[in-house]
Amino acid sequence: AQKITQTQPGMFVQEKEAVTLDCTYDTSDPSYGLFWYKQPSSGEMIFLIYQGSYDQQNATEGRYSLNFQKARKSANLVISASQLGDSAMYFCAMRPQGFQGAQKLVFGQGTRLTINP
Amino acid sequence: GAVVSQHPSWVICKSGTSVKIECRSLDFQATTMFWYRQFPKQSLMLMATSNEGSKATYEQGVEKDKFLINHASLTLSTLTVTSAHPEDSSFYICSARNGPSLRGYTFGSGTRLTVV
């Protein structure tokens, strides 16, 4: 069965510092996708970044980058130059099975990030 | 971009009553809709997957008769919590595949249900 593990329940970072949120995954599918979402207190899920299992390069989206280490099955999110508005819950998610199956997302437990001024 | 409109954003109901939550895709056809439940400070747990015109597929442990899902059109999926009890109080959120791209998922804004 597919599983996503986020081992950091909470992270506290000073504003303008970089922060790395950890995510490891477990799947036997050769084709899968990895996502990071931000969930502020309002509850909406905000898409941050996506990495496909066959992508050769690590994904980047503005201040967000994904440190994808396939052999170690890790997909850590790096936020550069953190801002107060980055304070939120962050979820790592995986879509197994490529184009097959229901393509449902499996979520990790989440990491609550707090940016201190 | 692709938008999923979810209503209501919050609802309070009495025990024993039923509550319907709607998710509409506004500018795309959502052939597949996923319904999640989230307890405070916890992760999103998939409840069921619905495909337009067919019966929903429920995850293990989710009561089909309790959580009725209807996906009658390509733009509308509904979740009805029947005979609600306080333990059904939770945050419910839907998500739709918004195209062939493997990265294409759009989430609704969520519904906070409180059963009193």
PDB file of C-alpha atoms in Angstrom:
ATOM      1  CA  ALA A   1       0.000   0.000   0.000  1.00  0.00           C
ATOM      2  CA  GLN A   2       1.092   3.534  -0.680  1.00  0.00           C
ATOM      3  CA  LYS A   3       2.135   5.638   2.287  1.00  0.00           C
ATOM      4  CA  ILE A   4       3.382   9.156   2.871  1.00  0.00           C
ATOM      5  CA  THR A   5       5.303  10.053   6.038  1.00  0.00           C
ATOM      6  CA  GLN A   6       5.950  13.531   7.353  1.00  0.00           C
ATOM      7  CA  THR A   7       7.965  13.256  10.543  1.00  0.00           C
ATOM      8  CA  GLN A   8       7.900  16.918  11.592  1.00  0.00           C
ATOM      9  CA  PRO A   9       4.628  17.778  13.347  1.00  0.00           C
ATOM     10  CA  GLY A  10       5.748  21.371  13.761  1.00  0.00           C
ATOM     11  CA  MET A  11       8.497  23.659  12.547  1.00  0.00           C
ATOM     12  CA  PHE A  12       9.437  27.115  13.770  1.00  0.00           C
ATOM     13  CA  VAL A  13      11.569  29.311  11.519  1.00  0.00           C
ATOM     14  CA  GLN A  14      12.715  32.905  11.566  1.00  0.00           C
ATOM     15  CA  GLU A  15      11.434  35.134   8.807  1.00  0.00           C
ATOM     16  CA  LYS A  16      13.668  35.246   5.721  1.00  0.00           C
ATOM     17  CA  GLU A  17      15.343  31.958   6.569  1.00  0.00           C
ATOM     18  CA  ALA A  18      15.056  28.916   4.335  1.00  0.00           C
ATOM     19  CA  VAL A  19      13.125  25.925   5.605  1.00  0.00           C
ATOM     20  CA  THR A  20      13.013  22.282   4.580  1.00  0.00           C
ATOM     21  CA  LEU A  21       9.934  20.171   5.217  1.00  0.00           C
ATOM     22  CA  ASP A  22      10.544  16.450   5.098  1.00  0.00           C
ATOM     23  CA  CYS A  23       8.515  13.876   3.230  1.00  0.00           C
ATOM     24  CA  THR A  24       9.193  10.219   2.573  1.00  0.00           C
ATOM     25  CA  TYR A  25       6.989   7.888   0.628  1.00  0.00           C
ATOM     26  CA  ASP A  26       6.500   4.233   0.015  1.00  0.00           C
ATOM     27  CA  THR A  27       5.173   2.753  -3.188  1.00  0.00           C
ATOM     28  CA  SER A  28       5.894  -0.129  -5.502  1.00  0.00           C
ATOM     29  CA  ASP A  29       4.478   1.679  -8.530  1.00  0.00           C
ATOM     30  CA  PRO A  30       7.108   2.714 -11.073  1.00  0.00           C
ATOM     31  CA  SER A  31       5.050   5.739 -12.082  1.00  0.00           C
ATOM     32  CA  TYR A  32       3.788   8.173  -9.489  1.00  0.00           C
ATOM     33  CA  GLY A  33       3.500  11.843  -8.726  1.00  0.00           C
ATOM     34  CA  LEU A  34       4.394  13.803  -5.633  1.00  0.00           C
ATOM     35  CA  PHE A  35       2.671  16.996  -4.536  1.00  0.00           C
ATOM     36  CA  TRP A  36       3.000  19.610  -1.849  1.00  0.00           C
ATOM     37  CA  TYR A  37      -0.001  21.594  -0.678  1.00  0.00           C
ATOM     38  CA  LYS A  38      -0.321  24.488   1.731  1.00  0.00           C
ATOM     39  CA  GLN A  39      -3.382  24.695   3.966  1.00  0.00           C
ATOM     40  CA  PRO A  40      -3.863  27.974   5.799  1.00  0.00           C
ATOM     41  CA  SER A  41      -6.278  28.277   8.708  1.00  0.00           C
ATOM     42  CA  SER A  42      -9.110  28.985   6.257  1.00  0.00           C
ATOM     43  CA  GLY A  43      -8.897  25.358   5.159  1.00  0.00           C
ATOM     44  CA  GLU A  44      -8.355  25.737   1.443  1.00  0.00           C
ATOM     45  CA  MET A  45      -5.752  23.532  -0.195  1.00  0.00           C
ATOM     46  CA  ILE A  46      -3.219  25.536  -2.165  1.00  0.00           C
ATOM     47  CA  PHE A  47      -1.100  23.661  -4.697  1.00  0.00           C
ATOM     48  CA  LEU A  48       2.576  24.472  -4.380  1.00  0.00           C
ATOM     49  CA  ILE A  49       4.654  22.096  -6.463  1.00  0.00           C
ATOM     50  CA  TYR A  50       4.612  18.794  -8.351  1.00  0.00           C
ATOM     51  CA  GLN A  51       7.259  16.193  -9.141  1.00  0.00           C
ATOM     52  CA  GLY A  52       6.727  13.251 -11.458  1.00  0.00           C
ATOM     53  CA  SER A  53       8.634  10.067 -10.760  1.00  0.00           C
ATOM     54  CA  TYR A  54      10.281  10.149 -14.168  1.00  0.00           C
ATOM     55  CA  ASP A  55      11.169  13.824 -14.084  1.00  0.00           C
ATOM     56  CA  GLN A  56      14.918  14.197 -14.402  1.00  0.00           C
ATOM     57  CA  GLN A  57      15.173  17.534 -12.685  1.00  0.00           C
ATOM     58  CA  ASN A  58      13.919  18.703  -9.327  1.00  0.00           C
ATOM     59  CA  ALA A  59      10.795  20.814  -9.604  1.00  0.00           C
ATOM     60  CA  THR A  60      10.872  24.505  -8.775  1.00  0.00           C
ATOM     61  CA  GLU A  61       8.028  27.013  -8.478  1.00  0.00           C
ATOM     62  CA  GLY A  62       9.170  30.443  -7.397  1.00  0.00           C
ATOM     63  CA  ARG A  63      10.339  30.242  -3.772  1.00  0.00           C
ATOM     64  CA  TYR A  64       9.417  26.555  -3.614  1.00  0.00           C
ATOM     65  CA  SER A  65      11.663  23.739  -4.716  1.00  0.00           C
ATOM     66  CA  LEU A  66      11.364  20.026  -4.298  1.00  0.00           C
ATOM     67  CA  ASN A  67      14.418  18.010  -3.326  1.00  0.00           C
ATOM     68  CA  PHE A  68      13.551  14.706  -4.996  1.00  0.00           C
ATOM     69  CA  GLN A  69      15.741  11.759  -4.055  1.00  0.00           C
ATOM     70  CA  LYS A  70      14.162   8.791  -5.773  1.00  0.00           C
ATOM     71  CA  ALA A  71      16.470   6.113  -4.391  1.00  0.00           C
ATOM     72  CA  ARG A  72      15.787   7.301  -0.862  1.00  0.00           C
ATOM     73  CA  LYS A  73      12.085   7.803  -1.624  1.00  0.00           C
ATOM     74  CA  SER A  74      12.102  11.304  -0.281  1.00  0.00           C
ATOM     75  CA  ALA A  75      10.532  14.483  -1.617  1.00  0.00           C
ATOM     76  CA  ASN A  76      11.399  17.328   0.689  1.00  0.00           C
ATOM     77  CA  LEU A  77       9.968  20.796   0.166  1.00  0.00           C
ATOM     78  CA  VAL A  78      12.359  23.715   0.411  1.00  0.00           C
ATOM     79  CA  ILE A  79      10.988  27.196   0.938  1.00  0.00           C
ATOM     80  CA  SER A  80      13.528  29.912   0.406  1.00  0.00           C
ATOM     81  CA  ALA A  81      13.376  33.306   2.110  1.00  0.00           C
ATOM     82  CA  SER A  82      10.387  32.441   4.283  1.00  0.00           C
ATOM     83  CA  GLN A  83       7.662  35.010   4.855  1.00  0.00           C
ATOM     84  CA  LEU A  84       5.122  35.489   7.614  1.00  0.00           C
ATOM     85  CA  GLY A  85       2.423  34.450   5.174  1.00  0.00           C
ATOM     86  CA  ASP A  86       4.052  31.054   4.834  1.00  0.00           C
ATOM     87  CA  SER A  87       2.747  30.082   8.269  1.00  0.00           C
ATOM     88  CA  ALA A  88       0.324  27.251   7.584  1.00  0.00           C
ATOM     89  CA  MET A  89      -0.089  23.488   7.482  1.00  0.00           C
ATOM     90  CA  TYR A  90       1.864  21.774   4.723  1.00  0.00           C
ATOM     91  CA  PHE A  91       0.929  18.425   3.281  1.00  0.00           C
ATOM     92  CA  CYS A  92       2.930  16.106   1.104  1.00  0.00           C
ATOM     93  CA  ALA A  93       0.804  13.891  -1.140  1.00  0.00           C
ATOM     94  CA  MET A  94       1.338  11.123  -3.641  1.00  0.00           C
ATOM     95  CA  ARG A  95      -0.643  10.018  -6.650  1.00  0.00           C
ATOM     96  CA  PRO A  96       0.257   6.411  -7.379  1.00  0.00           C
ATOM     97  CA  GLN A  97      -0.213   4.360 -10.506  1.00  0.00           C
ATOM     98  CA  GLY A  98       0.485   6.878 -13.216  1.00  0.00           C
ATOM     99  CA  PHE A  99      -2.419   7.041 -15.629  1.00  0.00           C
ATOM    100  CA  GLN A 100      -4.023   3.893 -14.274  1.00  0.00           C
ATOM    101  CA  GLY A 101      -6.401   3.457 -11.410  1.00  0.00           C
ATOM    102  CA  ALA A 102      -8.457   6.102  -9.696  1.00  0.00           C
ATOM    103  CA  GLN A 103      -5.523   8.488  -9.392  1.00  0.00           C
ATOM    104  CA  LYS A 104      -6.502   9.392  -5.873  1.00  0.00           C
ATOM    105  CA  LEU A 105      -4.112  11.360  -3.726  1.00  0.00           C
ATOM    106  CA  VAL A 106      -2.687   9.941  -0.522  1.00  0.00           C
ATOM    107  CA  PHE A 107      -1.697  12.544   2.053  1.00  0.00           C
ATOM    108  CA  GLY A 108       0.914  12.647   4.775  1.00  0.00           C
ATOM    109  CA  GLN A 109       0.170  13.725   8.328  1.00  0.00           C
ATOM    110  CA  GLY A 110       1.195  17.302   7.661  1.00  0.00           C
ATOM    111  CA  THR A 111       3.695  19.731   9.151  1.00  0.00           C
ATOM    112  CA  ARG A 112       2.605  22.940  10.822  1.00  0.00           C
ATOM    113  CA  LEU A 113       5.045  25.674   9.864  1.00  0.00           C
ATOM    114  CA  THR A 114       5.257  28.833  11.922  1.00  0.00           C
ATOM    115  CA  ILE A 115       7.300  31.769  10.706  1.00  0.00           C
ATOM    116  CA  ASN A 116       8.472  34.073  13.458  1.00  0.00           C
ATOM    117  CA  PRO A 117       9.131  37.779  12.796  1.00  0.00           C
TER     118      PRO A 117
ATOM    119  CA  GLY B   1      -7.647  28.412 -13.875  1.00  0.00           C
ATOM    120  CA  ALA B   2      -9.832  25.500 -12.916  1.00  0.00           C
ATOM    121  CA  VAL B   3     -12.169  26.268 -10.033  1.00  0.00           C
ATOM    122  CA  VAL B   4     -14.273  24.022  -7.843  1.00  0.00           C
ATOM    123  CA  SER B   5     -16.980  25.842  -5.934  1.00  0.00           C
ATOM    124  CA  GLN B   6     -17.964  24.115  -2.689  1.00  0.00           C
ATOM    125  CA  HIS B   7     -21.041  25.040  -0.693  1.00  0.00           C
ATOM    126  CA  PRO B   8     -21.843  25.639   2.025  1.00  0.00           C
ATOM    127  CA  SER B   9     -18.573  26.769   3.570  1.00  0.00           C
ATOM    128  CA  TRP B  10     -19.938  26.024   6.997  1.00  0.00           C
ATOM    129  CA  VAL B  11     -23.106  24.481   8.371  1.00  0.00           C
ATOM    130  CA  ILE B  12     -24.562  23.719  11.774  1.00  0.00           C
ATOM    131  CA  CYS B  13     -27.267  21.085  11.971  1.00  0.00           C
ATOM    132  CA  LYS B  14     -29.155  19.174  14.604  1.00  0.00           C
ATOM    133  CA  SER B  15     -28.520  15.527  15.348  1.00  0.00           C
ATOM    134  CA  GLY B  16     -30.625  13.273  13.207  1.00  0.00           C
ATOM    135  CA  THR B  17     -30.945  15.628  10.286  1.00  0.00           C
ATOM    136  CA  SER B  18     -29.257  15.336   6.903  1.00  0.00           C
ATOM    137  CA  VAL B  19     -26.871  17.791   5.326  1.00  0.00           C
ATOM    138  CA  LYS B  20     -25.950  18.117   1.659  1.00  0.00           C
ATOM    139  CA  ILE B  21     -22.619  19.499   0.495  1.00  0.00           C
ATOM    140  CA  GLU B  22     -22.171  20.491  -3.142  1.00  0.00           C
ATOM    141  CA  CYS B  23     -19.079  20.735  -5.280  1.00  0.00           C
ATOM    142  CA  ARG B  24     -19.349  22.312  -8.715  1.00  0.00           C
ATOM    143  CA  SER B  25     -16.623  22.559 -11.305  1.00  0.00           C
ATOM    144  CA  LEU B  26     -17.067  25.996 -12.822  1.00  0.00           C
ATOM    145  CA  ASP B  27     -14.966  25.963 -15.964  1.00  0.00           C
ATOM    146  CA  PHE B  28     -14.131  22.351 -16.627  1.00  0.00           C
ATOM    147  CA  GLN B  29     -15.736  18.946 -16.649  1.00  0.00           C
ATOM    148  CA  ALA B  30     -14.990  16.937 -13.544  1.00  0.00           C
ATOM    149  CA  THR B  31     -15.318  13.313 -14.525  1.00  0.00           C
ATOM    150  CA  THR B  32     -13.845  12.219 -11.207  1.00  0.00           C
ATOM    151  CA  MET B  33     -14.429  13.813  -7.815  1.00  0.00           C
ATOM    152  CA  PHE B  34     -12.731  12.860  -4.566  1.00  0.00           C
ATOM    153  CA  TRP B  35     -14.277  13.499  -1.172  1.00  0.00           C
ATOM    154  CA  TYR B  36     -12.066  13.934   1.870  1.00  0.00           C
ATOM    155  CA  ARG B  37     -12.696  14.329   5.561  1.00  0.00           C
ATOM    156  CA  GLN B  38     -10.337  16.158   7.877  1.00  0.00           C
ATOM    157  CA  PHE B  39     -10.451  16.240  11.655  1.00  0.00           C
ATOM    158  CA  PRO B  40      -8.790  19.156  13.484  1.00  0.00           C
ATOM    159  CA  LYS B  41      -5.023  19.125  13.192  1.00  0.00           C
ATOM    160  CA  GLN B  42      -5.093  15.908  11.193  1.00  0.00           C
ATOM    161  CA  SER B  43      -4.560  14.905   7.616  1.00  0.00           C
ATOM    162  CA  LEU B  44      -7.052  14.541   4.806  1.00  0.00           C
ATOM    163  CA  MET B  45      -8.602  11.112   4.725  1.00  0.00           C
ATOM    164  CA  LEU B  46     -10.151   9.983   1.464  1.00  0.00           C
ATOM    165  CA  MET B  47     -13.753   8.936   1.930  1.00  0.00           C
ATOM    166  CA  ALA B  48     -14.803   8.074  -1.580  1.00  0.00           C
ATOM    167  CA  THR B  49     -14.204   8.544  -5.267  1.00  0.00           C
ATOM    168  CA  SER B  50     -17.094   9.392  -7.530  1.00  0.00           C
ATOM    169  CA  ASN B  51     -17.295   9.165 -11.284  1.00  0.00           C
ATOM    170  CA  GLU B  52     -19.974  10.873 -13.309  1.00  0.00           C
ATOM    171  CA  GLY B  53     -22.910   8.607 -13.935  1.00  0.00           C
ATOM    172  CA  SER B  54     -21.744   5.705 -11.799  1.00  0.00           C
ATOM    173  CA  LYS B  55     -21.780   4.639  -8.178  1.00  0.00           C
ATOM    174  CA  ALA B  56     -19.135   6.027  -5.887  1.00  0.00           C
ATOM    175  CA  THR B  57     -16.267   3.881  -4.660  1.00  0.00           C
ATOM    176  CA  TYR B  58     -15.940   4.138  -0.906  1.00  0.00           C
ATOM    177  CA  GLU B  59     -12.784   3.638   1.108  1.00  0.00           C
ATOM    178  CA  GLN B  60     -12.662   0.898   3.657  1.00  0.00           C
ATOM    179  CA  GLY B  61     -14.450   1.825   6.843  1.00  0.00           C
ATOM    180  CA  VAL B  62     -16.607   4.554   5.312  1.00  0.00           C
ATOM    181  CA  GLU B  63     -20.334   3.926   5.701  1.00  0.00           C
ATOM    182  CA  LYS B  64     -22.001   4.102   2.308  1.00  0.00           C
ATOM    183  CA  ASP B  65     -25.454   4.641   3.754  1.00  0.00           C
ATOM    184  CA  LYS B  66     -24.193   7.373   6.006  1.00  0.00           C
ATOM    185  CA  PHE B  67     -22.306   9.361   3.411  1.00  0.00           C
ATOM    186  CA  LEU B  68     -24.280   9.400   0.183  1.00  0.00           C
ATOM    187  CA  ILE B  69     -22.382  10.605  -2.853  1.00  0.00           C
ATOM    188  CA  ASN B  70     -24.052  11.539  -6.110  1.00  0.00           C
ATOM    189  CA  HIS B  71     -22.211  12.587  -9.241  1.00  0.00           C
ATOM    190  CA  ALA B  72     -25.088  13.170 -11.591  1.00  0.00           C
ATOM    191  CA  SER B  73     -23.360  15.487 -14.029  1.00  0.00           C
ATOM    192  CA  LEU B  74     -19.899  16.399 -15.205  1.00  0.00           C
ATOM    193  CA  THR B  75     -20.006  19.596 -13.166  1.00  0.00           C
ATOM    194  CA  LEU B  76     -21.734  18.599  -9.939  1.00  0.00           C
ATOM    195  CA  SER B  77     -21.006  16.121  -7.184  1.00  0.00           C
ATOM    196  CA  THR B  78     -22.798  16.072  -3.853  1.00  0.00           C
ATOM    197  CA  LEU B  79     -22.102  14.523  -0.473  1.00  0.00           C
ATOM    198  CA  THR B  80     -25.055  14.007   1.843  1.00  0.00           C
ATOM    199  CA  VAL B  81     -24.409  13.217   5.470  1.00  0.00           C
ATOM    200  CA  THR B  82     -27.503  11.355   6.561  1.00  0.00           C
ATOM    201  CA  SER B  83     -28.840  11.203  10.118  1.00  0.00           C
ATOM    202  CA  ALA B  84     -25.935  13.303  11.292  1.00  0.00           C
ATOM    203  CA  HIS B  85     -24.446  12.829  14.739  1.00  0.00           C
ATOM    204  CA  PRO B  86     -21.925  14.948  16.660  1.00  0.00           C
ATOM    205  CA  GLU B  87     -19.130  12.561  15.689  1.00  0.00           C
ATOM    206  CA  ASP B  88     -19.757  13.486  12.046  1.00  0.00           C
ATOM    207  CA  SER B  89     -18.623  17.014  12.816  1.00  0.00           C
ATOM    208  CA  SER B  90     -15.594  17.589  10.652  1.00  0.00           C
ATOM    209  CA  PHE B  91     -14.144  19.490   7.711  1.00  0.00           C
ATOM    210  CA  TYR B  92     -15.189  18.012   4.383  1.00  0.00           C
ATOM    211  CA  ILE B  93     -13.377  18.922   1.193  1.00  0.00           C
ATOM    212  CA  CYS B  94     -13.761  17.816  -2.387  1.00  0.00           C
ATOM    213  CA  SER B  95     -11.188  17.576  -5.141  1.00  0.00           C
ATOM    214  CA  ALA B  96     -11.584  17.088  -8.869  1.00  0.00           C
ATOM    215  CA  ARG B  97      -9.286  15.984 -11.631  1.00  0.00           C
ATOM    216  CA  ASN B  98      -9.185  18.993 -13.903  1.00  0.00           C
ATOM    217  CA  GLY B  99      -7.736  17.445 -17.004  1.00  0.00           C
ATOM    218  CA  PRO B 100      -5.413  14.811 -18.409  1.00  0.00           C
ATOM    219  CA  SER B 101      -2.314  16.245 -16.762  1.00  0.00           C
ATOM    220  CA  LEU B 102      -1.083  14.003 -13.977  1.00  0.00           C
ATOM    221  CA  ARG B 103      -0.672  17.046 -11.784  1.00  0.00           C
ATOM    222  CA  GLY B 104      -4.158  18.396 -12.387  1.00  0.00           C
ATOM    223  CA  TYR B 105      -6.186  18.453  -9.197  1.00  0.00           C
ATOM    224  CA  THR B 106      -8.431  21.265  -8.003  1.00  0.00           C
ATOM    225  CA  PHE B 107      -9.789  21.453  -4.475  1.00  0.00           C
ATOM    226  CA  GLY B 108     -12.954  23.024  -3.215  1.00  0.00           C
ATOM    227  CA  SER B 109     -12.704  25.460  -0.338  1.00  0.00           C
ATOM    228  CA  GLY B 110     -14.125  22.975   2.155  1.00  0.00           C
ATOM    229  CA  THR B 111     -17.192  22.713   4.373  1.00  0.00           C
ATOM    230  CA  ARG B 112     -17.024  22.833   8.134  1.00  0.00           C
ATOM    231  CA  LEU B 113     -19.859  20.728   9.510  1.00  0.00           C
ATOM    232  CA  THR B 114     -20.917  20.995  13.127  1.00  0.00           C
ATOM    233  CA  VAL B 115     -23.622  18.669  14.417  1.00  0.00           C
ATOM    234  CA  VAL B 116     -25.251  19.727  17.676  1.00  0.00           C
TER     235      VAL B 116
END
